[in-house]
Short mmCIF file of C-alpha atoms and ligand atoms in Angstrom, two decimals:
data_model
loop_
_atom_site.label_atom_id
_atom_site.label_comp_id
_atom_site.label_asym_id
_atom_site.label_seq_id
_atom_site.Cartn_x
_atom_site.Cartn_y
_atom_site.Cartn_z
CA MET A 23 -5.18 -11.21 17.39
CA ARG A 24 -7.36 -8.08 17.15
CA GLN A 25 -9.83 -8.61 14.38
CA PRO A 26 -11.83 -5.63 13.18
CA TRP A 27 -9.01 -3.12 12.59
CA ARG A 28 -6.53 -5.47 10.93
CA PHE A 29 -7.69 -4.41 7.48
CA SER A 30 -6.90 -0.71 7.46
CA TRP A 31 -3.17 -1.17 7.99
CA TRP A 32 -2.84 -3.12 4.78
CA TRP A 33 -4.49 -0.26 2.96
CA VAL A 34 -2.14 2.31 4.47
CA VAL A 35 0.99 0.20 3.91
CA GLY A 36 -0.08 -0.89 0.39
CA GLY A 37 -1.02 2.66 -0.58
CA ALA A 38 2.25 4.06 0.73
CA ALA A 39 4.19 1.38 -1.20
CA ILE A 40 2.38 2.16 -4.47
CA ALA A 41 2.81 5.91 -3.96
CA LEU A 42 6.51 5.52 -3.15
CA ALA A 43 7.21 3.17 -6.06
CA GLY A 44 5.41 5.52 -8.48
CA ALA A 45 7.15 8.62 -7.12
CA ALA A 46 10.52 6.88 -7.38
CA ALA A 47 9.76 5.90 -11.00
CA ILE A 48 8.79 9.50 -11.81
CA ALA A 49 12.00 10.80 -10.19
CA ARG A 50 14.09 8.25 -12.10
CA GLN A 51 12.41 9.04 -15.40
CA SER A 52 12.94 12.77 -14.86
CA LEU A 53 16.60 12.14 -14.04
CA GLU A 54 16.98 10.11 -17.25
CA GLN A 55 15.40 12.94 -19.22
CA GLN A 56 17.79 15.46 -17.65
CA ARG A 57 20.74 13.19 -18.39
CA ALA A 58 19.67 12.84 -22.05
CA LEU A 59 19.29 16.62 -22.33
CA PHE A 60 22.71 17.14 -20.74
CA GLU A 61 24.38 14.73 -23.13
CA THR A 62 22.76 16.32 -26.16
CA ASP A 63 23.91 19.78 -25.04
CA ALA A 64 27.42 18.51 -24.26
CA ARG A 65 27.73 16.96 -27.72
CA ILE A 66 26.62 20.19 -29.38
CA VAL A 67 29.18 22.12 -27.27
CA HIS A 68 31.92 19.67 -28.32
CA ARG A 69 31.00 20.00 -31.97
CA LEU A 70 30.88 23.81 -31.85
CA LEU A 71 34.26 24.09 -30.08
CA SER A 72 35.83 21.56 -32.45
CA GLN A 73 34.60 23.54 -35.45
CA GLN A 74 36.19 26.71 -34.06
CA VAL A 75 39.50 25.18 -33.05
CA VAL A 76 40.04 23.33 -36.30
CA GLN A 77 39.86 26.65 -38.16
CA HIS A 78 43.16 27.70 -36.52
CA ASP A 79 45.01 24.94 -38.38
CA ALA A 80 43.45 26.13 -41.63
CA ILE A 81 44.38 29.77 -40.95
CA LEU A 82 47.98 28.89 -40.15
CA ALA A 83 48.23 26.66 -43.23
CA THR A 84 46.90 29.47 -45.40
CA LEU A 85 49.38 31.94 -43.90
CA ALA A 86 52.26 29.50 -44.51
CA LEU A 87 51.12 28.95 -48.06
CA LEU A 88 50.68 32.61 -48.95
CA GLN A 89 53.72 33.77 -46.92
CA PRO A 90 52.45 37.39 -46.62
CA ALA A 91 55.04 40.11 -46.65
CA PRO A 92 56.16 41.55 -43.34
CA VAL A 93 55.90 45.13 -44.55
CA ALA A 94 52.62 46.81 -43.80
CA SER A 95 50.66 48.18 -46.72
CA ARG A 96 48.05 50.90 -46.35
CA THR A 97 45.44 48.38 -45.45
CA GLY A 98 47.89 46.31 -43.38
CA SER A 99 49.24 42.90 -44.21
CA PRO A 100 46.73 40.02 -44.40
CA GLU A 101 47.97 38.60 -41.13
CA GLN A 102 47.38 41.92 -39.40
CA ARG A 103 43.85 41.99 -40.72
CA LEU A 104 43.11 38.55 -39.32
CA PRO A 105 42.11 39.70 -35.77
CA ALA A 106 39.49 41.91 -37.35
CA LEU A 107 38.06 38.89 -39.19
CA TYR A 108 38.41 36.50 -36.25
CA PRO A 109 37.99 38.37 -32.95
CA ARG A 110 39.36 35.38 -31.08
CA ILE A 111 42.73 35.78 -32.77
CA LEU A 112 44.44 38.38 -30.61
CA SER A 113 47.64 38.60 -32.67
CA VAL A 114 49.57 36.97 -35.49
CA GLN A 115 53.35 36.76 -35.26
CA ARG A 116 55.85 35.71 -37.86
CA SER A 117 59.45 34.69 -37.65
CA ASP A 118 62.07 34.01 -40.30
CA ALA A 119 65.80 33.85 -40.53
CA ALA A 120 66.01 37.61 -40.12
CA THR A 121 63.33 37.90 -37.38
CA PRO A 122 63.75 35.49 -34.52
CA TRP A 123 60.83 34.80 -32.16
CA PRO A 124 60.56 37.32 -29.34
CA ASP A 125 59.78 34.49 -26.92
CA PRO A 126 61.91 31.31 -26.70
CA ALA A 127 58.71 29.38 -25.97
CA LEU A 128 57.56 30.12 -29.52
CA ALA A 129 60.93 28.91 -30.87
CA GLU A 130 60.40 25.66 -28.96
CA ALA A 131 56.88 25.30 -30.36
CA GLU A 132 58.26 25.92 -33.87
CA ARG A 133 60.77 23.13 -33.32
CA LEU A 134 57.97 20.78 -32.26
CA SER A 135 55.87 21.80 -35.25
CA ARG A 136 58.76 21.13 -37.57
CA GLN A 137 59.13 17.68 -35.99
CA SER A 138 55.47 16.71 -36.19
CA GLY A 139 54.70 18.42 -39.46
CA ARG A 140 51.63 20.17 -38.02
CA ALA A 141 50.91 23.17 -35.82
CA ALA A 142 52.11 22.90 -32.19
CA LEU A 143 51.02 24.51 -28.95
CA ALA A 144 53.40 26.84 -27.14
CA PRO A 145 53.65 26.01 -23.43
CA LEU A 146 50.23 26.59 -22.02
CA ASP A 147 48.77 28.96 -19.45
CA LEU A 148 45.10 27.98 -19.83
CA PRO A 149 43.79 29.82 -16.72
CA SER A 150 44.93 33.08 -18.38
CA GLY A 151 42.28 32.37 -21.05
CA ARG A 152 44.63 32.39 -24.05
CA TYR A 153 47.04 30.09 -25.84
CA ARG A 154 49.50 30.23 -28.70
CA LEU A 155 49.70 27.99 -31.71
CA VAL A 156 52.78 27.88 -33.99
CA LEU A 157 53.18 26.42 -37.49
CA ALA A 158 56.72 26.00 -38.80
CA SER A 159 57.20 26.69 -42.48
CA GLU A 160 59.65 28.19 -44.92
CA PRO A 161 60.79 30.82 -45.26
CA ALA A 162 58.74 32.14 -42.35
CA SER A 163 56.82 30.47 -39.53
CA PHE A 164 53.61 31.86 -38.00
CA ALA A 165 52.12 31.98 -34.51
CA LEU A 166 48.54 32.76 -33.45
CA THR A 167 47.56 34.00 -29.98
CA ILE A 168 44.00 32.88 -29.36
CA ASP A 169 41.49 34.21 -26.85
CA LEU A 170 39.62 31.20 -25.45
CA GLN A 171 36.57 33.11 -24.26
CA ALA A 172 36.10 34.72 -27.67
CA LEU A 173 36.42 31.26 -29.18
CA VAL A 174 32.96 30.25 -28.04
CA PRO A 175 30.22 30.86 -30.60
CA TRP A 176 27.68 32.07 -28.03
CA GLU A 177 25.01 32.78 -30.63
CA GLU A 178 24.85 29.04 -31.41
CA TRP A 179 25.40 27.90 -27.81
CA PRO A 180 22.73 25.37 -26.73
CA MET A 181 22.47 26.68 -23.14
CA ALA A 182 21.83 30.01 -21.42
CA ALA A 183 25.38 30.64 -20.21
CA GLU A 184 24.41 32.74 -17.16
CA THR A 185 21.69 30.53 -15.79
CA SER A 186 22.63 27.05 -16.92
CA THR A 187 23.59 24.52 -14.24
CA VAL A 188 26.02 22.81 -16.63
CA ARG A 189 29.71 23.60 -16.15
CA VAL A 190 31.87 23.52 -19.29
CA GLU A 191 35.69 23.52 -19.16
CA LEU A 192 38.55 22.99 -21.54
CA GLU A 193 41.29 20.84 -20.05
CA HIS A 194 44.79 20.06 -21.19
CA ALA A 195 47.92 18.87 -19.42
CA GLY A 196 46.41 19.38 -15.99
CA GLN A 197 45.33 22.96 -16.75
CA ARG A 198 41.81 24.13 -17.25
CA HIS A 199 39.86 27.04 -18.59
CA VAL A 200 36.27 27.58 -17.51
CA VAL A 201 34.11 28.25 -20.54
CA GLN A 202 30.80 28.29 -18.68
CA PRO A 203 30.85 28.22 -14.86
CA GLY A 204 27.38 26.66 -14.44
CA ARG A 205 25.32 27.58 -11.39
CA LEU A 206 26.65 25.35 -8.65
CA GLN A 207 24.09 23.15 -6.93
CA ALA A 208 24.43 22.89 -3.18
CA GLY A 209 24.45 19.45 -1.59
CA THR A 210 25.00 16.12 -3.22
CA GLY A 211 22.94 14.53 -5.93
CA SER A 212 23.25 12.75 -9.24
CA ARG A 213 26.29 13.87 -11.23
CA PHE A 214 26.44 13.77 -15.04
CA GLU A 215 29.80 13.96 -16.81
CA PHE A 216 30.92 14.29 -20.41
CA HIS A 217 34.55 14.13 -21.64
CA LYS A 218 35.68 14.37 -25.23
CA VAL A 219 38.80 15.77 -26.87
CA VAL A 220 38.14 18.43 -29.56
CA ALA A 221 38.60 17.20 -33.08
CA ALA A 222 41.86 19.03 -33.85
CA GLU A 223 45.07 17.10 -33.35
CA SER A 224 47.16 20.23 -32.91
CA GLN A 225 44.99 21.52 -30.02
CA PRO A 226 43.90 18.43 -28.13
CA PHE A 227 41.80 20.19 -25.51
CA ASP A 228 39.45 18.00 -23.54
CA VAL A 229 35.89 19.33 -23.44
CA VAL A 230 34.59 18.50 -19.95
CA ALA A 231 30.94 19.12 -19.15
CA THR A 232 29.50 18.36 -15.68
CA GLN A 233 26.16 18.81 -14.03
CA THR A 234 24.90 17.96 -10.57
CA VAL A 235 21.17 17.43 -10.07
CA ASN A 236 20.25 17.56 -6.39
CA TRP A 237 16.98 16.72 -4.67
CA ARG A 238 15.66 20.25 -5.06
CA GLN A 239 15.49 19.70 -8.81
CA TRP A 240 13.42 16.55 -8.50
CA PRO A 241 9.96 16.72 -10.12
CA TRP A 242 8.23 17.32 -6.79
CA ALA A 243 5.01 18.62 -8.33
CA ARG A 244 4.58 15.49 -10.44
CA MET A 245 5.53 13.22 -7.55
CA LEU A 246 3.03 14.97 -5.29
CA ALA A 247 0.33 14.80 -7.96
CA TRP A 248 0.95 11.07 -8.33
CA THR A 249 0.80 10.50 -4.56
CA LEU A 250 -2.44 12.46 -4.31
CA ALA A 251 -3.90 10.52 -7.23
CA VAL A 252 -3.00 7.20 -5.56
CA ALA A 253 -4.46 8.38 -2.25
CA ALA A 254 -7.67 9.53 -3.95
CA LEU A 255 -7.97 6.27 -5.89
CA LEU A 256 -7.39 4.14 -2.81
CA ALA A 257 -9.85 6.23 -0.81
CA ALA A 258 -12.44 5.76 -3.54
CA VAL A 259 -11.84 1.99 -3.74
CA ARG A 260 -11.88 1.74 0.05
CA HIS A 261 -15.10 3.70 0.17
CA LEU A 262 -16.71 1.43 -2.42
CA GLN A 263 -15.47 -1.61 -0.57
CA ARG A 264 -16.84 -0.31 2.71
CA GLN A 265 -20.17 0.31 1.04
CA ARG A 266 -20.20 -3.20 -0.38
CA LEU A 267 -19.18 -4.61 2.99
CA ALA A 268 -21.93 -2.70 4.77
CA ARG A 269 -24.48 -3.93 2.23
CA ARG A 270 -23.31 -7.51 2.60
CA ARG A 271 -23.34 -7.22 6.37
CA ALA A 272 -26.89 -5.86 6.29
CA GLU A 273 -27.97 -8.72 4.01
CA GLU A 274 -26.31 -11.25 6.27
CA LEU A 275 -27.89 -9.77 9.38
CA LEU A 276 -31.24 -9.87 7.64
CA ARG A 277 -30.70 -13.52 6.76
CA LEU A 278 -29.63 -14.39 10.31
CA GLY A 279 -32.60 -12.43 11.60
CA GLN A 280 -34.94 -14.41 9.39
CA VAL A 281 -33.41 -17.69 10.45
CA ALA A 282 -33.56 -16.54 14.05
CA ARG A 283 -37.20 -15.59 13.71
CA LEU A 284 -38.04 -18.98 12.21
CA ASN A 285 -36.08 -20.76 14.90
CA THR A 286 -37.63 -18.59 17.59
CA LEU A 287 -41.09 -19.52 16.31
CA GLY A 288 -40.11 -23.15 16.54
CA GLU A 289 -38.83 -22.61 20.03
CA LEU A 290 -42.01 -20.77 20.93
CA ALA A 291 -44.09 -23.66 19.73
CA ALA A 292 -41.85 -26.08 21.61
CA GLY A 293 -42.28 -23.99 24.74
CA MET A 294 -46.04 -23.86 24.33
CA ALA A 295 -46.14 -27.59 23.82
CA HIS A 296 -44.13 -28.05 26.95
CA GLU A 297 -46.48 -25.77 28.89
CA LEU A 298 -49.66 -27.33 27.48
CA ASN A 299 -48.67 -30.92 27.83
CA GLN A 300 -48.72 -30.91 31.63
CA PRO A 301 -52.30 -29.62 32.15
CA LEU A 302 -53.55 -31.86 29.39
CA THR A 303 -51.98 -34.87 31.04
CA ALA A 304 -53.59 -33.81 34.31
CA VAL A 305 -57.02 -33.48 32.66
CA LEU A 306 -56.57 -36.93 31.29
CA ALA A 307 -55.61 -38.37 34.68
CA ASN A 308 -58.56 -36.65 36.40
CA THR A 309 -61.13 -37.77 33.94
CA GLN A 310 -59.84 -41.32 34.21
CA ALA A 311 -60.19 -41.14 38.03
CA ALA A 312 -63.68 -39.72 37.71
CA GLN A 313 -64.52 -42.56 35.40
CA ARG A 314 -63.41 -45.07 38.03
CA LEU A 315 -65.48 -43.32 40.69
CA LEU A 316 -68.50 -43.37 38.53
CA ASP A 317 -67.95 -47.06 38.14
CA ASP A 318 -68.14 -47.62 41.91
CA ASP A 319 -70.88 -45.58 43.40
CA PRO A 320 -73.53 -44.23 42.79
CA PRO A 321 -74.74 -46.62 40.24
CA GLU A 322 -73.17 -46.48 36.84
CA LEU A 323 -74.46 -43.77 34.71
CA ALA A 324 -73.89 -44.91 31.18
CA THR A 325 -74.26 -41.42 29.78
CA ALA A 326 -71.82 -39.93 32.24
CA ARG A 327 -69.33 -42.69 31.59
CA GLY A 328 -69.73 -42.24 27.89
CA ALA A 329 -69.21 -38.48 28.23
CA MET A 330 -66.18 -38.95 30.42
CA ALA A 331 -64.78 -41.47 27.99
CA GLN A 332 -65.31 -38.97 25.27
CA ALA A 333 -63.62 -36.23 27.33
CA ALA A 334 -60.69 -38.54 27.91
CA ALA A 335 -60.57 -39.31 24.22
CA GLN A 336 -60.69 -35.58 23.43
CA ALA A 337 -57.95 -34.83 25.91
CA ARG A 338 -55.82 -37.58 24.46
CA ARG A 339 -56.42 -36.26 21.01
CA ALA A 340 -55.45 -32.76 22.15
CA ALA A 341 -52.24 -34.12 23.64
CA GLU A 342 -51.61 -35.87 20.37
CA VAL A 343 -52.17 -32.70 18.40
CA VAL A 344 -49.78 -30.82 20.63
CA GLY A 345 -47.32 -33.66 20.33
CA ARG A 346 -47.62 -33.56 16.55
CA LEU A 347 -47.12 -29.79 16.55
CA ARG A 348 -44.07 -30.17 18.70
CA ARG A 349 -42.62 -32.86 16.51
CA ALA A 350 -43.26 -30.69 13.47
CA VAL A 351 -41.36 -27.66 14.83
CA GLU A 352 -38.56 -29.58 16.46
CA ARG A 353 -36.30 -29.00 13.40
CA PRO A 354 -36.41 -32.64 12.37
CA ASP A 355 -33.48 -31.94 10.08
CA SER A 356 -31.32 -30.34 12.76
CA GLY A 357 -28.08 -32.24 12.69
CA GLY A 358 -29.08 -33.68 9.31
CA GLN A 359 -27.18 -30.93 7.48
CA ARG A 360 -23.99 -31.48 9.38
CA GLN A 361 -20.80 -30.98 7.49
CA VAL A 362 -17.17 -30.05 8.12
CA VAL A 363 -17.06 -26.43 9.26
CA ASP A 364 -14.12 -24.38 10.46
CA ALA A 365 -15.34 -22.99 13.78
CA VAL A 366 -12.65 -20.29 13.68
CA GLU A 367 -14.06 -19.07 10.39
CA ALA A 368 -17.58 -19.07 11.88
CA VAL A 369 -16.29 -16.93 14.77
CA ARG A 370 -14.51 -14.58 12.37
CA ARG A 371 -17.71 -14.24 10.35
CA ALA A 372 -19.77 -13.43 13.43
CA LEU A 373 -17.17 -10.92 14.67
CA HIS A 374 -17.08 -9.28 11.29
CA LEU A 375 -20.86 -9.09 11.23
CA LEU A 376 -21.01 -7.65 14.74
CA GLU A 377 -18.09 -5.26 14.22
CA PRO A 378 -20.32 -2.16 14.38
CA GLU A 379 -22.01 -3.51 17.55
CA CYS A 380 -18.60 -4.03 19.16
CA GLN A 381 -17.35 -0.61 18.12
CA ARG A 382 -20.51 1.06 19.41
CA ARG A 383 -19.83 -0.48 22.82
CA SER A 384 -16.04 0.15 22.69
CA VAL A 385 -15.35 -3.57 22.83
CA ALA A 386 -12.32 -4.99 20.98
CA PRO A 387 -12.91 -8.74 20.85
CA ALA A 388 -9.84 -10.97 21.14
CA LEU A 389 -9.70 -14.22 19.19
CA GLU A 390 -7.37 -16.74 20.76
CA GLY A 391 -6.34 -20.37 20.54
CA LEU A 392 -6.23 -22.57 17.46
CA PRO A 393 -5.89 -20.95 14.03
CA ALA A 394 -8.39 -23.45 12.59
CA LEU A 395 -10.78 -25.92 14.18
CA ASN A 396 -12.79 -28.24 11.97
CA VAL A 397 -15.98 -29.49 13.57
CA MET A 398 -19.07 -31.32 12.32
CA ALA A 399 -21.90 -28.81 12.36
CA ASP A 400 -24.79 -27.25 10.51
CA PRO A 401 -23.07 -24.03 9.35
CA VAL A 402 -26.22 -21.91 9.73
CA ALA A 403 -26.92 -23.26 13.23
CA LEU A 404 -23.29 -22.72 14.25
CA ASP A 405 -23.38 -19.15 12.95
CA GLN A 406 -26.50 -18.53 14.94
CA ILE A 407 -25.15 -19.93 18.21
CA VAL A 408 -21.92 -17.92 17.94
CA HIS A 409 -23.88 -14.81 17.00
CA ASN A 410 -26.22 -15.22 20.00
CA LEU A 411 -23.41 -15.88 22.47
CA ILE A 412 -21.47 -12.79 21.33
CA LEU A 413 -24.60 -10.61 21.42
CA ASN A 414 -25.41 -11.83 24.95
CA ALA A 415 -21.84 -11.07 26.05
CA LEU A 416 -22.03 -7.58 24.54
CA GLN A 417 -25.30 -6.98 26.38
CA ALA A 418 -23.71 -8.15 29.63
CA LEU A 419 -20.64 -5.93 29.03
CA GLU A 420 -22.86 -2.89 28.63
CA GLN A 421 -23.51 -3.05 32.37
CA GLY A 422 -19.86 -2.27 33.21
CA PRO A 423 -17.59 0.73 32.51
CA ALA A 424 -16.31 0.97 28.93
CA THR A 425 -12.65 0.79 29.94
CA GLN A 426 -13.10 -2.62 31.60
CA ARG A 427 -14.99 -4.36 28.79
CA ARG A 428 -13.22 -7.46 27.56
CA LEU A 429 -14.52 -10.17 25.27
CA THR A 430 -12.34 -13.19 24.56
CA LEU A 431 -13.19 -16.01 22.19
CA THR A 432 -10.99 -19.07 22.58
CA LEU A 433 -10.95 -22.13 20.32
CA ARG A 434 -9.34 -25.36 21.42
CA THR A 435 -9.95 -29.10 21.63
CA VAL A 436 -11.09 -30.69 24.90
CA ASP A 437 -11.76 -34.38 25.47
CA GLY A 438 -11.85 -35.11 21.77
CA LEU A 439 -14.32 -32.29 21.11
CA GLY A 440 -13.93 -28.86 19.58
CA GLU A 441 -14.65 -26.09 22.05
CA LEU A 442 -15.47 -22.44 21.64
CA ALA A 443 -15.38 -20.48 24.91
CA VAL A 444 -17.00 -17.03 24.89
CA ALA A 445 -15.80 -15.19 27.99
CA ASP A 446 -16.80 -11.68 28.98
CA SER A 447 -15.84 -9.35 31.80
CA GLY A 448 -19.50 -8.51 32.56
CA PRO A 449 -21.32 -9.04 35.87
CA GLY A 450 -21.42 -12.84 35.49
CA ILE A 451 -24.43 -15.06 36.24
CA ALA A 452 -26.16 -15.08 39.65
CA PRO A 453 -26.13 -18.55 41.31
CA GLU A 454 -29.96 -18.76 41.35
CA VAL A 455 -30.09 -17.90 37.63
CA LEU A 456 -27.47 -20.42 36.55
CA PRO A 457 -29.67 -23.58 36.64
CA ARG A 458 -32.50 -21.88 34.71
CA LEU A 459 -30.40 -20.23 32.03
CA PHE A 460 -31.37 -22.65 29.23
CA GLU A 461 -35.09 -22.80 30.08
CA PRO A 462 -37.34 -21.43 27.38
CA PHE A 463 -38.76 -18.00 28.28
CA PHE A 464 -36.30 -17.48 31.09
CA SER A 465 -34.87 -13.97 30.99
CA THR A 466 -33.56 -11.41 33.47
CA ARG A 467 -33.39 -8.70 30.86
CA GLU A 468 -36.16 -6.18 30.54
CA GLY A 469 -37.94 -6.98 27.29
CA GLY A 470 -35.92 -10.21 26.95
CA LEU A 471 -37.72 -13.16 25.37
CA GLY A 472 -35.57 -15.72 27.10
CA LEU A 473 -35.43 -17.95 24.04
CA GLY A 474 -31.90 -17.28 22.77
CA LEU A 475 -29.94 -19.63 25.00
CA SER A 476 -32.63 -22.31 24.97
CA LEU A 477 -32.55 -22.23 21.16
CA CYS A 478 -28.74 -22.34 21.16
CA GLU A 479 -28.76 -25.36 23.42
CA THR A 480 -31.35 -27.13 21.25
CA LEU A 481 -29.25 -26.41 18.16
CA ALA A 482 -26.02 -27.53 19.87
CA SER A 483 -27.47 -30.83 21.07
CA GLY A 484 -29.08 -31.31 17.63
CA MET A 485 -25.55 -31.30 16.21
CA GLY A 486 -24.34 -33.84 18.77
CA GLY A 487 -22.70 -31.17 20.91
CA SER A 488 -23.45 -29.22 24.09
CA LEU A 489 -23.68 -25.72 25.45
CA SER A 490 -22.82 -24.89 29.06
CA ALA A 491 -22.51 -21.75 31.14
CA ALA A 492 -20.36 -20.87 34.14
CA ASN A 493 -18.84 -17.96 35.97
CA ALA A 494 -15.15 -17.39 35.30
CA ALA A 495 -12.76 -17.36 38.25
CA THR A 496 -11.62 -13.89 37.16
CA GLY A 497 -15.23 -12.61 36.98
CA GLY A 498 -17.74 -12.50 34.14
CA ALA A 499 -19.53 -15.33 32.39
CA VAL A 500 -18.11 -18.07 30.17
CA PHE A 501 -20.26 -19.99 27.71
CA ARG A 502 -18.74 -23.16 26.29
CA LEU A 503 -19.98 -24.64 23.04
CA ARG A 504 -18.63 -28.09 22.33
CA LEU A 505 -19.04 -29.87 19.02
CA PRO A 506 -17.74 -33.14 17.58
CA LEU A 507 -14.44 -32.75 15.77
CA ALA A 508 -14.55 -33.28 12.02
CA ALA A 509 -11.81 -35.90 12.16
CA ASN A 510 -13.71 -37.82 14.80
CA PRO A 511 -17.42 -37.21 14.18
CA ALA A 512 -19.52 -38.49 17.08
P1 LIG B 603 -32.61 -12.99 26.54
O1 LIG B 603 -31.35 -12.49 25.96
O2 LIG B 603 -33.80 -12.68 25.70
O3 LIG B 603 -32.80 -12.63 27.98
P2 LIG B 603 -31.27 -15.50 26.51
O4 LIG B 603 -31.79 -16.89 26.48
O5 LIG B 603 -30.32 -15.13 25.47
O6 LIG B 603 -32.53 -14.55 26.48
O7 LIG B 603 -30.59 -15.26 27.90
C1 LIG B 603 -31.23 -15.67 29.07
C2 LIG B 603 -30.59 -15.00 30.26
O8 LIG B 603 -29.28 -15.48 30.44
C3 LIG B 603 -30.42 -13.53 30.13
O9 LIG B 603 -31.61 -12.82 30.47
C4 LIG B 603 -29.32 -13.24 31.12
O10 LIG B 603 -29.81 -13.14 32.43
C5 LIG B 603 -28.51 -14.52 31.09
N1 LIG B 603 -27.27 -14.35 30.30
C6 LIG B 603 -27.07 -14.71 29.02
N2 LIG B 603 -25.83 -14.41 28.64
C7 LIG B 603 -25.21 -13.86 29.70
C8 LIG B 603 -23.91 -13.33 29.95
N3 LIG B 603 -22.95 -13.33 29.01
N4 LIG B 603 -23.63 -12.83 31.18
C9 LIG B 603 -24.59 -12.83 32.15
N5 LIG B 603 -25.82 -13.31 31.97
C10 LIG B 603 -26.14 -13.81 30.77
#
């Protein structure tokens, strides 16, 4: 499990998901809008065509009612004037007992009209762009030849006929006439369709409108704008979060630094006490010996004995003072604040805190073993030990080439204790150094204080645990911190 870079992937994946979902919603909404527009246009087209077609019934009915004379007057018979009034009517024909239809198809249509009692279509040839409509009446019957293209009231047409992508056709009995070809869209896409028969029973043409919207007509600009907006927003949030993280990390480092300084002072005092105690004890022993000698020979010198006694008393008092100082700085409460702590979380915290340090040294720490490990510990002390061990490992790793730097933190249970092993691929610990590692003021580093490990050991034993060091079989050093398990506090 690689820790520090885990985060960014969620941002990328989450951002991409939001951008995709939004872009898809925009595309869908645009498609719905185009569909609504298409349907509105198709309905208008149907209404306009119906209005035109239904007029033919009215014209034929009027002709049948008025029965205009076949002889042409100066101005022409009314039926001959009709094409001038209605450009779509190409011709008007009449037939009576004396004038049979020139085309048997018209005679058949007349028969049908007589049967149904309304106008009837002569057999169709829709692709030719014209059709004939016959109304049987007495004494004469009438037939209209209608130009389909002239039928369309272009001035009221809801679309630009040349550029529109909507195709409009009139269909009947398997034949079709293209009213508006519609610019064909290459490739596949969403297809809209509209079918409705014109509102004239005598001419039941089906108005068919179709439109194909392919991916090129998607609202790419809006989708791109949305994606950019999401990316910008996420970048801003991420930036703010990074800033907050950096601030929190700095605060935490400051806090750890303060705790470390306090602890180091304590350790310093403990070290001094340790150093001072020995000479003081020696002074005490010497003065006591001198006192005995004075007692023997030469004769007792009461003043000298008194002075020596006083010196001994002073020395004892000094030892006591040092002892008191030592007791005071020995973190009397260490171990007193023990509580259940997840050691894995403590390691994660330390890794997070030291992420910049790791990155600076090109070290990708690996966290292995148990996913959670509850131990009894003082959380602050535990943080500090883990922090120190990782920092030491990073310092050791600096001595090797960047490509071979490995830092592995393993959490497991051993002998009823929780164990954190911090293993590095650094130079390891020299055999002569190993026994002195936890001594106060022992350091092999230039400028090193030599208090870190001694403090860590003090803190570990204060919590009822231990800290040990060894060289790994594969090279590098391993530090093992063991602490009582929470379920089985020692
Ligand atoms: P300092 O870091 O000030 O030297 P420490 O008590 O932290 O004090 O460490 C004492 C010594 O232990 C170091 O100087 C170094 O020689 C040795 N040491 C600590 N950690 C490691 C490690 N991971 N690998 C090798 N040596 C180490």
